[in-house]
Amino acid sequence: MPAADGRVFEDVSPRDGRVIAEVARGSAEDVDLAVRAARRAFDDGTWALADPVQRKRVLLRWASLIDERSEELAQLESADVGHPITDARNVDVPNARNCIAWYAEAIDKVYGEIAPTGADALALVGREPLGVIGAVIPWNYPLIITAWKLAPALATGNSVVLKPAEQSPLSALALAELGAEAGLPDGVLNVVPGFGEEAGEPLGRHVLVDKITFTGSVDVGRRFLRYAGESNGKAVSLELGGKSPHVVLADVEDLDRAADAIGWGIFYNAGQTCHAGSRVVVERSLVEPLAERLVAFAREMVPGDPAEASTTLGALVSGEHLDGVMARVSRAAGGDGARLLVGGSRAEPVPGGAYMEPTVLEALDAADPIVQEEVFGPVLAIQQADDAEHAIALANGTGYGLAAAVWSSNITTAHRVARRLRAGTVWINTFDISSLATPFGGVKDSGHGRDRSLHALDAYTHLKTTWVAL
Ligand code: NAD
C-alpha cells in the first residue's frame, strides 16, 4: 500500500546504479498505523493464543512458498544489494527458508516448568509472547537477518512491525506477501519501508511497541537504547558490528587451508558481513608466507557482474558506501599506520556499479583506524604478534567482540586461546561455519542480543509464573 503521505523513494541497484523500484516512504504516521494494527492483532489473540501446532503449520506453509518462489526472491536480493546471484540462490534464500522452518518445527516442542515449591502450591512457569516487536534490519543480508528476527518472534505468538533498510526493502516486502499468503492473520506482520530517522526512530519511540530487535551499526544501536529510555522503557536487543580477528599461531597445521578460509571470510559478500574476519593477527614467523597466500587469493577474486552465475565477488551496497570504504583505505595506506599489499582500487565489471578490488594491508600500528574500525568492505588488515600472549592482546584490542578464530594444530593451545578471546563466537581451525542450532551475537560494542537457536526464543518471550494454591 502507498505511504500515508503518498511519498516514495527510489531503490537503486548497486549492480549498475540504476533505479529498480519506487518504494513507499514510511513516516511516523505509517509506523503508527502499523503498530496499531499489530497491537490489535496481538490483543485479539488469533495468533498469540493459537495452538502452537497451528502457528507451526502456517510457518511451514510460508517456508514452502519461499521454496516455490525462490528464484524471484534470489533475483530481488541480488538486484537490490549486489549479492552474486549464485550466493542469493544457494545461501540467502535457503537460509531464510530454513530458519522459518526451524522455528516452526521447534515451537510445538518447547515445554514450560513446574517450580519446586512446597506441597501446598503448584507454581507453573511458562513462556508468553511479549506483544508487538519492532524489527529493524540492515542491508547486508536482508533476507537472512529478517528471517532470524521474524521466525522466532512469530513462532512465539508476537506481532511484528518490520523496518527493512532503505537500501534493501524488496525481499522483505516479498517475504511478507508470502507470509500473508501462507495464512498469517491480518496485522500480525507489517512492513514499513523507509529511512532510519523517518521510520526507524518513530518505531523505536512508539509506546505500543514492547520490544525492539535491532541489527545494524553501533551508533544506531545506541540510539535505540535512548529511544527506549525516553519512551516506554521497552526491551531492546542489539546485534551490532564487528572487527573479527583470526589468531594464526606459529604451529598452524595447514597454512594454505587457513589462508583460503581467511580469504573467504573477508571477501565473501564483499566484506559486508558483520562477523567478517577483517583482521589477521599472526605470529611473526608466518607473516610473510601467510601474506603471500592472501595476496594471491585476493588477486584471483575478481569483482564481477552479480547477475552472472560464475561471479563470486559482487557489488558493494551503494556508490556512497563504496566511497566510504575507499576513503578509509586511502587514509590507511597514505599514512604511517599501514602498507597496502594488494587491491585498494575501484573496479567496473558493470558500468555505473559499486565494485572494489579485494584489498589486503599490513597494519603497522594497532591504534590505526583500519585496525580499530569496522570498514564493512573487502579489506583485510594483517597484524604481527610476538607470541600467543601478544596475539590475544591484539585480538582483544578493539571495541568489538562479535567473532574470532584461532588457528593452531595444538587443540589445547587453541582452546586456551579461544577461552580468552572476548567474542560471541570463536571458531577453531575454521571460519564462518554455523548452524541454526547455535546462537549468534556479540559482546562489548558488538551488542548483547542472540539470534538463532532456541535461545533466541528468550528474546521474544517473558516468563510468566502462575501460582496455584492447593
Ligand atoms: P545502520 O545502523 O545504518 O542501519 C540499520 C537499520 O537502522 C536500517 O534499517 C536503518 O534505516 C535504521 N536506522 C538508521 N539510522 C536510524 C536512526 N537514526 N533511527 C532509527 N533507525 C535508524 O546499519 P547498516 O549500514 O544498514 O548495516 C551495517 C551495520 O550492521 C554494520 O555495522 C554491521 O556490522 C551491522 N550488522 C551486524 C550484524 C550482527 O548480527 N551483529 C549483522 C549484520 C550487520
mmCIF file of C-alpha atoms in Angstrom, residues 49-411:
data_model
loop_
_atom_site.group_PDB
_atom_site.id
_atom_site.type_symbol
_atom_site.label_atom_id
_atom_site.label_comp_id
_atom_site.label_asym_id
_atom_site.label_seq_id
_atom_site.Cartn_x
_atom_site.Cartn_y
_atom_site.Cartn_z
ATOM 1 C CA LEU A 49 -3.173 -17.682 21.642
ATOM 2 C CA ALA A 50 -3.289 -20.128 18.735
ATOM 3 C CA ASP A 51 -2.267 -23.721 19.338
ATOM 4 C CA PRO A 52 1.483 -23.860 18.565
ATOM 5 C CA VAL A 53 0.716 -26.599 16.041
ATOM 6 C CA GLN A 54 -1.431 -24.091 14.146
ATOM 7 C CA ARG A 55 1.376 -21.496 14.116
ATOM 8 C CA LYS A 56 3.755 -24.209 13.005
ATOM 9 C CA ARG A 57 1.524 -25.112 10.045
ATOM 10 C CA VAL A 58 1.364 -21.511 8.849
ATOM 11 C CA LEU A 59 5.122 -21.040 9.182
ATOM 12 C CA LEU A 60 5.818 -24.292 7.337
ATOM 13 C CA ARG A 61 3.462 -23.230 4.551
ATOM 14 C CA TRP A 62 5.377 -19.954 4.421
ATOM 15 C CA ALA A 63 8.666 -21.885 4.088
ATOM 16 C CA SER A 64 7.280 -23.916 1.205
ATOM 17 C CA LEU A 65 6.029 -20.778 -0.560
ATOM 18 C CA ILE A 66 9.567 -19.417 -0.277
ATOM 19 C CA ASP A 67 10.763 -22.599 -1.980
ATOM 20 C CA GLU A 68 8.231 -22.134 -4.759
ATOM 21 C CA ARG A 69 9.233 -18.500 -5.291
ATOM 22 C CA SER A 70 12.931 -18.929 -4.558
ATOM 23 C CA GLU A 71 14.173 -17.702 -7.938
ATOM 24 C CA GLU A 72 12.169 -14.489 -7.680
ATOM 25 C CA LEU A 73 13.455 -13.849 -4.152
ATOM 26 C CA ALA A 74 17.046 -14.536 -5.217
ATOM 27 C CA GLN A 75 16.739 -12.138 -8.160
ATOM 28 C CA LEU A 76 15.287 -9.415 -5.925
ATOM 29 C CA GLU A 77 18.028 -9.825 -3.325
ATOM 30 C CA SER A 78 20.809 -9.832 -5.901
ATOM 31 C CA ALA A 79 19.478 -6.773 -7.752
ATOM 32 C CA ASP A 80 18.782 -4.875 -4.534
ATOM 33 C CA VAL A 81 22.126 -5.326 -2.732
ATOM 34 C CA GLY A 82 24.547 -6.709 -5.332
ATOM 35 C CA HIS A 83 24.982 -10.229 -3.918
ATOM 36 C CA PRO A 84 26.184 -12.649 -6.599
ATOM 37 C CA ILE A 85 23.100 -14.436 -7.892
ATOM 38 C CA THR A 86 24.624 -17.834 -7.109
ATOM 39 C CA ASP A 87 25.003 -16.845 -3.437
ATOM 40 C CA ALA A 88 21.488 -15.427 -3.380
ATOM 41 C CA ARG A 89 20.178 -18.750 -4.741
ATOM 42 C CA ASN A 90 22.349 -21.068 -2.655
ATOM 43 C CA VAL A 91 22.792 -19.137 0.564
ATOM 44 C CA ASP A 92 20.398 -16.230 1.155
ATOM 45 C CA VAL A 93 17.087 -17.759 0.105
ATOM 46 C CA PRO A 94 17.625 -21.284 1.526
ATOM 47 C CA ASN A 95 18.966 -19.897 4.814
ATOM 48 C CA ALA A 96 15.940 -17.661 5.263
ATOM 49 C CA ARG A 97 13.608 -20.505 4.372
ATOM 50 C CA ASN A 98 15.354 -22.961 6.681
ATOM 51 C CA CYS A 99 15.236 -20.508 9.546
ATOM 52 C CA ILE A 100 11.457 -20.137 9.262
ATOM 53 C CA ALA A 101 11.041 -23.915 9.051
ATOM 54 C CA TRP A 102 13.410 -24.480 12.011
ATOM 55 C CA TYR A 103 11.391 -22.271 14.387
ATOM 56 C CA ALA A 104 8.142 -23.699 13.012
ATOM 57 C CA GLU A 105 9.359 -27.171 13.917
ATOM 58 C CA ALA A 106 10.670 -26.058 17.298
ATOM 59 C CA ILE A 107 7.692 -24.193 18.636
ATOM 60 C CA ASP A 108 5.417 -27.135 19.463
ATOM 61 C CA LYS A 109 8.249 -28.869 21.331
ATOM 62 C CA VAL A 110 9.079 -26.242 23.925
ATOM 63 C CA TYR A 111 7.833 -27.054 27.417
ATOM 64 C CA GLY A 112 7.236 -24.895 30.468
ATOM 65 C CA GLU A 113 8.341 -25.702 34.012
ATOM 66 C CA ILE A 114 6.878 -26.549 37.366
ATOM 67 C CA ALA A 115 8.829 -24.697 40.039
ATOM 68 C CA PRO A 116 9.974 -26.598 43.146
ATOM 69 C CA THR A 117 7.551 -25.373 45.825
ATOM 70 C CA GLY A 118 6.034 -26.836 48.965
ATOM 71 C CA ALA A 119 3.133 -29.312 48.884
ATOM 72 C CA ASP A 120 0.554 -26.553 49.269
ATOM 73 C CA ALA A 121 1.261 -24.934 45.906
ATOM 74 C CA LEU A 122 1.648 -25.590 42.219
ATOM 75 C CA ALA A 123 3.770 -22.909 40.531
ATOM 76 C CA LEU A 124 3.788 -23.015 36.743
ATOM 77 C CA VAL A 125 6.443 -21.145 34.792
ATOM 78 C CA GLY A 126 5.575 -20.662 31.138
ATOM 79 C CA ARG A 127 6.710 -18.547 28.228
ATOM 80 C CA GLU A 128 4.398 -15.882 26.840
ATOM 81 C CA PRO A 129 4.907 -13.635 23.806
ATOM 82 C CA LEU A 130 5.933 -10.051 24.543
ATOM 83 C CA GLY A 131 3.370 -8.383 22.263
ATOM 84 C CA VAL A 132 4.443 -6.051 19.460
ATOM 85 C CA ILE A 133 8.017 -6.454 18.248
ATOM 86 C CA GLY A 134 9.720 -3.752 16.191
ATOM 87 C CA ALA A 135 12.381 -5.375 13.992
ATOM 88 C CA VAL A 136 14.917 -3.032 12.383
ATOM 89 C CA ILE A 137 17.191 -4.615 9.819
ATOM 90 C CA PRO A 138 20.404 -3.694 7.972
ATOM 91 C CA TRP A 139 21.067 -4.128 4.252
ATOM 92 C CA ASN A 140 23.915 -6.618 4.224
ATOM 93 C CA TYR A 141 21.889 -9.863 4.430
ATOM 94 C CA PRO A 142 18.309 -8.613 4.198
ATOM 95 C CA LEU A 143 16.603 -11.994 3.787
ATOM 96 C CA ILE A 144 18.645 -13.933 6.312
ATOM 97 C CA ILE A 145 18.620 -11.352 9.092
ATOM 98 C CA THR A 146 14.923 -10.662 8.560
ATOM 99 C CA ALA A 147 14.212 -14.388 8.921
ATOM 100 C CA TRP A 148 16.372 -14.577 12.071
ATOM 101 C CA LYS A 149 14.075 -11.973 13.648
ATOM 102 C CA LEU A 150 10.687 -12.880 12.196
ATOM 103 C CA ALA A 151 10.803 -16.639 12.686
ATOM 104 C CA PRO A 152 11.291 -16.774 16.483
ATOM 105 C CA ALA A 153 9.169 -13.648 17.061
ATOM 106 C CA LEU A 154 6.194 -15.007 15.109
ATOM 107 C CA ALA A 155 6.594 -18.622 16.218
ATOM 108 C CA THR A 156 6.225 -17.487 19.834
ATOM 109 C CA GLY A 157 2.994 -15.608 19.008
ATOM 110 C CA ASN A 158 4.097 -11.993 18.768
ATOM 111 C CA SER A 159 3.030 -9.456 16.162
ATOM 112 C CA VAL A 160 5.812 -7.690 14.269
ATOM 113 C CA VAL A 161 6.424 -4.348 12.597
ATOM 114 C CA LEU A 162 9.435 -4.751 10.331
ATOM 115 C CA LYS A 163 11.526 -1.814 9.113
ATOM 116 C CA PRO A 164 13.929 -3.006 6.410
ATOM 117 C CA ALA A 165 16.944 -0.895 5.487
ATOM 118 C CA GLU A 166 16.251 1.798 2.899
ATOM 119 C CA GLN A 167 18.886 0.224 0.644
ATOM 120 C CA SER A 168 17.173 -3.185 0.635
ATOM 121 C CA PRO A 169 13.387 -3.138 1.010
ATOM 122 C CA LEU A 170 12.421 -5.539 -1.792
ATOM 123 C CA SER A 171 12.952 -9.009 -0.371
ATOM 124 C CA ALA A 172 11.317 -8.032 2.947
ATOM 125 C CA LEU A 173 8.174 -6.909 1.114
ATOM 126 C CA ALA A 174 8.109 -10.096 -0.958
ATOM 127 C CA LEU A 175 8.651 -12.238 2.129
ATOM 128 C CA ALA A 176 5.768 -10.548 3.938
ATOM 129 C CA GLU A 177 3.493 -11.075 0.942
ATOM 130 C CA LEU A 178 4.257 -14.797 1.084
ATOM 131 C CA GLY A 179 3.631 -14.795 4.837
ATOM 132 C CA ALA A 180 0.154 -13.372 4.260
ATOM 133 C CA GLU A 181 -0.463 -15.981 1.559
ATOM 134 C CA ALA A 182 0.639 -18.685 3.984
ATOM 135 C CA GLY A 183 -2.026 -17.622 6.459
ATOM 136 C CA LEU A 184 -0.505 -15.126 8.896
ATOM 137 C CA PRO A 185 -3.588 -13.297 10.182
ATOM 138 C CA ASP A 186 -4.032 -9.620 9.263
ATOM 139 C CA GLY A 187 -1.889 -7.275 11.309
ATOM 140 C CA VAL A 188 0.459 -9.967 12.614
ATOM 141 C CA LEU A 189 3.260 -8.976 10.230
ATOM 142 C CA ASN A 190 3.581 -5.416 8.949
ATOM 143 C CA VAL A 191 6.389 -3.931 6.866
ATOM 144 C CA VAL A 192 7.150 -0.210 6.860
ATOM 145 C CA PRO A 193 9.908 0.565 4.363
ATOM 146 C CA GLY A 194 11.679 3.881 4.754
ATOM 147 C CA PHE A 195 14.612 5.740 6.218
ATOM 148 C CA GLY A 196 16.111 5.475 9.679
ATOM 149 C CA GLU A 197 15.131 8.830 11.073
ATOM 150 C CA GLU A 198 11.706 8.899 9.387
ATOM 151 C CA ALA A 199 10.502 5.348 10.089
ATOM 152 C CA GLY A 200 13.094 3.687 12.360
ATOM 153 C CA GLU A 201 13.041 6.337 15.061
ATOM 154 C CA PRO A 202 9.225 6.531 15.393
ATOM 155 C CA LEU A 203 9.192 2.736 15.727
ATOM 156 C CA GLY A 204 11.879 2.893 18.413
ATOM 157 C CA ARG A 205 9.911 5.554 20.282
ATOM 158 C CA HIS A 206 6.404 4.080 19.889
ATOM 159 C CA VAL A 207 4.814 3.413 23.261
ATOM 160 C CA LEU A 208 2.781 0.442 21.982
ATOM 161 C CA VAL A 209 5.925 -1.426 20.917
ATOM 162 C CA ASP A 210 7.088 -3.882 23.585
ATOM 163 C CA LYS A 211 10.482 -4.725 22.214
ATOM 164 C CA ILE A 212 12.954 -3.630 19.542
ATOM 165 C CA THR A 213 15.175 -6.208 17.934
ATOM 166 C CA PHE A 214 17.867 -4.375 16.027
ATOM 167 C CA THR A 215 20.752 -5.395 13.792
ATOM 168 C CA GLY A 216 22.959 -2.656 12.432
ATOM 169 C CA SER A 217 25.670 -0.216 13.409
ATOM 170 C CA VAL A 218 26.857 0.598 16.916
ATOM 171 C CA ASP A 219 25.826 4.218 16.635
ATOM 172 C CA VAL A 220 22.236 3.464 15.634
ATOM 173 C CA GLY A 221 22.001 0.599 18.147
ATOM 174 C CA ARG A 222 22.770 3.048 20.927
ATOM 175 C CA ARG A 223 20.127 5.404 19.604
ATOM 176 C CA PHE A 224 17.555 2.646 20.057
ATOM 177 C CA LEU A 225 18.555 2.350 23.712
ATOM 178 C CA ARG A 226 17.954 6.083 24.003
ATOM 179 C CA TYR A 227 14.583 5.910 22.201
ATOM 180 C CA ALA A 228 13.507 3.160 24.579
ATOM 181 C CA GLY A 229 14.645 5.085 27.658
ATOM 182 C CA GLU A 230 12.842 8.227 26.517
ATOM 183 C CA SER A 231 9.578 6.449 25.623
ATOM 184 C CA ASN A 232 8.185 3.399 27.405
ATOM 185 C CA GLY A 233 11.371 1.626 28.519
ATOM 186 C CA LYS A 234 10.758 -1.136 26.003
ATOM 187 C CA ALA A 235 13.247 -4.005 25.813
ATOM 188 C CA VAL A 236 15.976 -3.682 23.175
ATOM 189 C CA SER A 237 18.315 -6.313 21.838
ATOM 190 C CA LEU A 238 21.253 -5.274 19.721
ATOM 191 C CA GLU A 239 23.296 -7.175 17.151
ATOM 192 C CA LEU A 240 25.956 -4.705 16.144
ATOM 193 C CA GLY A 241 29.149 -4.635 14.142
ATOM 194 C CA GLY A 242 32.465 -6.435 14.387
ATOM 195 C CA LYS A 243 36.176 -6.379 13.665
ATOM 196 C CA SER A 244 36.738 -10.089 13.961
ATOM 197 C CA PRO A 245 40.327 -11.341 14.275
ATOM 198 C CA HIS A 246 41.892 -14.567 13.075
ATOM 199 C CA VAL A 247 44.632 -15.544 15.521
ATOM 200 C CA VAL A 248 47.128 -17.572 13.491
ATOM 201 C CA LEU A 249 49.688 -19.290 15.715
ATOM 202 C CA ALA A 250 53.097 -20.487 14.532
ATOM 203 C CA ASP A 251 52.046 -24.143 14.895
ATOM 204 C CA VAL A 252 49.082 -23.875 12.480
ATOM 205 C CA GLU A 253 48.776 -27.192 10.697
ATOM 206 C CA ASP A 254 47.877 -26.165 7.172
ATOM 207 C CA LEU A 255 48.651 -22.588 6.189
ATOM 208 C CA ASP A 256 47.066 -22.992 2.729
ATOM 209 C CA ARG A 257 43.778 -24.047 4.261
ATOM 210 C CA ALA A 258 43.930 -21.211 6.780
ATOM 211 C CA ALA A 259 44.648 -18.679 4.018
ATOM 212 C CA ASP A 260 41.677 -19.914 1.988
ATOM 213 C CA ALA A 261 39.316 -19.660 4.951
ATOM 214 C CA ILE A 262 40.661 -16.216 5.832
ATOM 215 C CA GLY A 263 40.231 -15.057 2.226
ATOM 216 C CA TRP A 264 36.652 -16.272 2.020
ATOM 217 C CA GLY A 265 35.937 -14.953 5.496
ATOM 218 C CA ILE A 266 36.706 -11.379 4.471
ATOM 219 C CA PHE A 267 35.896 -11.210 0.769
ATOM 220 C CA TYR A 268 32.586 -13.118 0.780
ATOM 221 C CA ASN A 269 29.758 -10.620 0.224
ATOM 222 C CA ALA A 270 32.465 -8.018 -0.484
ATOM 223 C CA GLY A 271 33.327 -7.918 3.218
ATOM 224 C CA GLN A 272 29.878 -6.639 4.160
ATOM 225 C CA THR A 273 29.379 -9.229 6.852
ATOM 226 C CA CYS A 274 29.132 -8.194 10.486
ATOM 227 C CA HIS A 275 31.406 -11.024 11.630
ATOM 228 C CA ALA A 276 33.753 -10.801 8.597
ATOM 229 C CA GLY A 277 37.278 -11.800 9.598
ATOM 230 C CA SER A 278 38.674 -8.371 8.814
ATOM 231 C CA ARG A 279 41.886 -8.766 10.847
ATOM 232 C CA VAL A 280 44.583 -11.416 10.894
ATOM 233 C CA VAL A 281 46.794 -11.479 13.969
ATOM 234 C CA VAL A 282 49.667 -13.745 13.040
ATOM 235 C CA GLU A 283 52.846 -14.824 14.786
ATOM 236 C CA ARG A 284 55.877 -13.108 13.265
ATOM 237 C CA SER A 285 57.453 -16.196 11.638
ATOM 238 C CA LEU A 286 54.351 -16.706 9.480
ATOM 239 C CA VAL A 287 53.640 -13.136 8.425
ATOM 240 C CA GLU A 288 55.349 -13.380 5.074
ATOM 241 C CA PRO A 289 54.125 -16.797 3.906
ATOM 242 C CA LEU A 290 50.573 -16.035 5.024
ATOM 243 C CA ALA A 291 50.552 -12.564 3.444
ATOM 244 C CA GLU A 292 51.809 -14.092 0.182
ATOM 245 C CA ARG A 293 48.926 -16.562 0.124
ATOM 246 C CA LEU A 294 46.359 -13.911 0.992
ATOM 247 C CA VAL A 295 47.606 -11.604 -1.734
ATOM 248 C CA ALA A 296 47.359 -14.472 -4.240
ATOM 249 C CA PHE A 297 43.822 -15.249 -3.025
ATOM 250 C CA ALA A 298 42.827 -11.583 -3.397
ATOM 251 C CA ARG A 299 44.255 -11.409 -6.932
ATOM 252 C CA GLU A 300 42.184 -14.384 -8.001
ATOM 253 C CA MET A 301 38.936 -12.968 -6.679
ATOM 254 C CA VAL A 302 37.934 -10.543 -9.375
ATOM 255 C CA PRO A 303 34.749 -8.490 -8.937
ATOM 256 C CA GLY A 304 32.099 -9.469 -11.458
ATOM 257 C CA ASP A 305 28.510 -8.854 -12.516
ATOM 258 C CA PRO A 306 26.239 -10.128 -9.699
ATOM 259 C CA ALA A 307 23.748 -11.312 -12.311
ATOM 260 C CA GLU A 308 26.284 -13.786 -13.772
ATOM 261 C CA ALA A 309 26.197 -17.263 -12.251
ATOM 262 C CA SER A 310 30.008 -17.505 -12.226
ATOM 263 C CA THR A 311 30.535 -14.343 -10.133
ATOM 264 C CA THR A 312 31.891 -14.866 -6.611
ATOM 265 C CA LEU A 313 32.516 -11.227 -5.673
ATOM 266 C CA GLY A 314 29.645 -8.869 -6.436
ATOM 267 C CA ALA A 315 28.926 -5.209 -5.744
ATOM 268 C CA LEU A 316 29.059 -3.209 -2.533
ATOM 269 C CA VAL A 317 25.652 -1.991 -1.471
ATOM 270 C CA SER A 318 25.890 1.521 -2.938
ATOM 271 C CA GLY A 319 28.198 4.052 -4.526
ATOM 272 C CA GLU A 320 28.080 6.058 -1.313
ATOM 273 C CA HIS A 321 29.185 3.105 0.790
ATOM 274 C CA LEU A 322 31.956 2.309 -1.707
ATOM 275 C CA ASP A 323 33.225 5.910 -1.422
ATOM 276 C CA GLY A 324 33.404 5.494 2.358
ATOM 277 C CA VAL A 325 35.340 2.214 2.120
ATOM 278 C CA MET A 326 37.753 3.688 -0.441
ATOM 279 C CA ALA A 327 38.346 6.730 1.776
ATOM 280 C CA ARG A 328 39.267 4.512 4.742
ATOM 281 C CA VAL A 329 41.717 2.501 2.645
ATOM 282 C CA SER A 330 43.340 5.627 1.151
ATOM 283 C CA ARG A 331 43.694 7.148 4.605
ATOM 284 C CA ALA A 332 45.292 3.999 5.986
ATOM 285 C CA ALA A 333 47.625 3.436 3.043
ATOM 286 C CA GLY A 334 48.531 7.129 2.837
ATOM 287 C CA GLY A 335 49.758 7.382 6.447
ATOM 288 C CA ASP A 336 52.303 5.566 8.618
ATOM 289 C CA GLY A 337 49.846 3.060 10.023
ATOM 290 C CA ALA A 338 49.591 0.561 7.172
ATOM 291 C CA ARG A 339 51.183 -0.767 3.989
ATOM 292 C CA LEU A 340 48.992 -1.681 1.015
ATOM 293 C CA LEU A 341 49.828 -5.196 -0.247
ATOM 294 C CA VAL A 342 47.146 -5.641 -2.909
ATOM 295 C CA GLY A 343 43.929 -4.021 -4.149
ATOM 296 C CA GLY A 344 42.769 -0.634 -2.942
ATOM 297 C CA SER A 345 41.113 0.335 -6.231
ATOM 298 C CA ARG A 346 37.639 0.501 -7.650
ATOM 299 C CA ALA A 347 36.596 -1.981 -10.300
ATOM 300 C CA GLU A 348 33.956 -1.671 -13.006
ATOM 301 C CA PRO A 349 32.704 -5.027 -14.276
ATOM 302 C CA VAL A 350 29.349 -3.324 -14.905
ATOM 303 C CA PRO A 351 29.366 0.405 -15.740
ATOM 304 C CA GLY A 352 27.776 2.555 -13.054
ATOM 305 C CA GLY A 353 28.047 -0.145 -10.366
ATOM 306 C CA ALA A 354 29.768 -0.084 -6.952
ATOM 307 C CA TYR A 355 32.698 -2.505 -7.091
ATOM 308 C CA MET A 356 36.043 -2.757 -5.371
ATOM 309 C CA GLU A 357 39.091 -4.976 -5.638
ATOM 310 C CA PRO A 358 39.828 -7.247 -2.692
ATOM 311 C CA THR A 359 42.331 -5.388 -0.569
ATOM 312 C CA VAL A 360 44.990 -6.545 1.908
ATOM 313 C CA LEU A 361 47.028 -4.203 4.084
ATOM 314 C CA GLU A 362 49.727 -4.850 6.583
ATOM 315 C CA ALA A 363 48.786 -2.845 9.655
ATOM 316 C CA LEU A 364 51.811 -1.457 11.449
ATOM 317 C CA ASP A 365 50.028 0.322 14.264
ATOM 318 C CA ALA A 366 47.384 -1.347 16.431
ATOM 319 C CA ALA A 367 45.750 2.028 17.032
ATOM 320 C CA ASP A 368 45.261 2.738 13.312
ATOM 321 C CA PRO A 369 41.582 3.183 12.366
ATOM 322 C CA ILE A 370 41.987 0.405 9.751
ATOM 323 C CA VAL A 371 42.564 -1.952 12.717
ATOM 324 C CA GLN A 372 40.084 -0.412 15.116
ATOM 325 C CA GLU A 373 37.081 0.492 12.968
ATOM 326 C CA GLU A 374 34.658 -1.626 11.020
ATOM 327 C CA VAL A 375 35.242 -0.945 7.307
ATOM 328 C CA PHE A 376 32.455 -3.192 6.002
ATOM 329 C CA GLY A 377 34.159 -3.739 2.670
ATOM 330 C CA PRO A 378 36.594 -6.254 1.113
ATOM 331 C CA VAL A 379 39.505 -5.034 3.229
ATOM 332 C CA LEU A 380 41.772 -7.194 5.373
ATOM 333 C CA ALA A 381 44.358 -5.892 7.851
ATOM 334 C CA ILE A 382 47.290 -8.110 8.906
ATOM 335 C CA GLN A 383 48.802 -7.536 12.354
ATOM 336 C CA GLN A 384 52.082 -9.090 13.587
ATOM 337 C CA ALA A 385 52.284 -10.708 17.015
ATOM 338 C CA ASP A 386 55.399 -11.659 19.021
ATOM 339 C CA ASP A 387 53.783 -14.747 20.544
ATOM 340 C CA ALA A 388 50.413 -16.200 21.524
ATOM 341 C CA GLU A 389 50.071 -13.909 24.526
ATOM 342 C CA HIS A 390 50.666 -10.828 22.388
ATOM 343 C CA ALA A 391 48.256 -12.201 19.767
ATOM 344 C CA ILE A 392 45.485 -12.486 22.368
ATOM 345 C CA ALA A 393 46.074 -8.892 23.462
ATOM 346 C CA LEU A 394 45.970 -7.622 19.870
ATOM 347 C CA ALA A 395 42.919 -9.730 19.032
ATOM 348 C CA ASN A 396 41.030 -8.328 22.042
ATOM 349 C CA GLY A 397 42.353 -4.832 21.373
ATOM 350 C CA THR A 398 39.318 -3.296 19.657
ATOM 351 C CA GLY A 399 35.941 -2.237 20.975
ATOM 352 C CA TYR A 400 34.184 -5.088 19.179
ATOM 353 C CA GLY A 401 33.514 -8.652 20.304
ATOM 354 C CA LEU A 402 31.382 -10.424 17.710
ATOM 355 C CA ALA A 403 33.530 -13.308 16.456
ATOM 356 C CA ALA A 404 37.104 -14.587 16.228
ATOM 357 C CA ALA A 405 39.076 -17.608 15.048
ATOM 358 C CA VAL A 406 42.131 -19.471 16.299
ATOM 359 C CA TRP A 407 44.400 -21.457 14.011
ATOM 360 C CA SER A 408 46.682 -23.974 15.765
ATOM 361 C CA SER A 409 47.498 -27.666 15.457
ATOM 362 C CA ASN A 410 47.523 -27.993 19.248
ATOM 363 C CA ILE A 411 43.935 -28.327 20.389
#
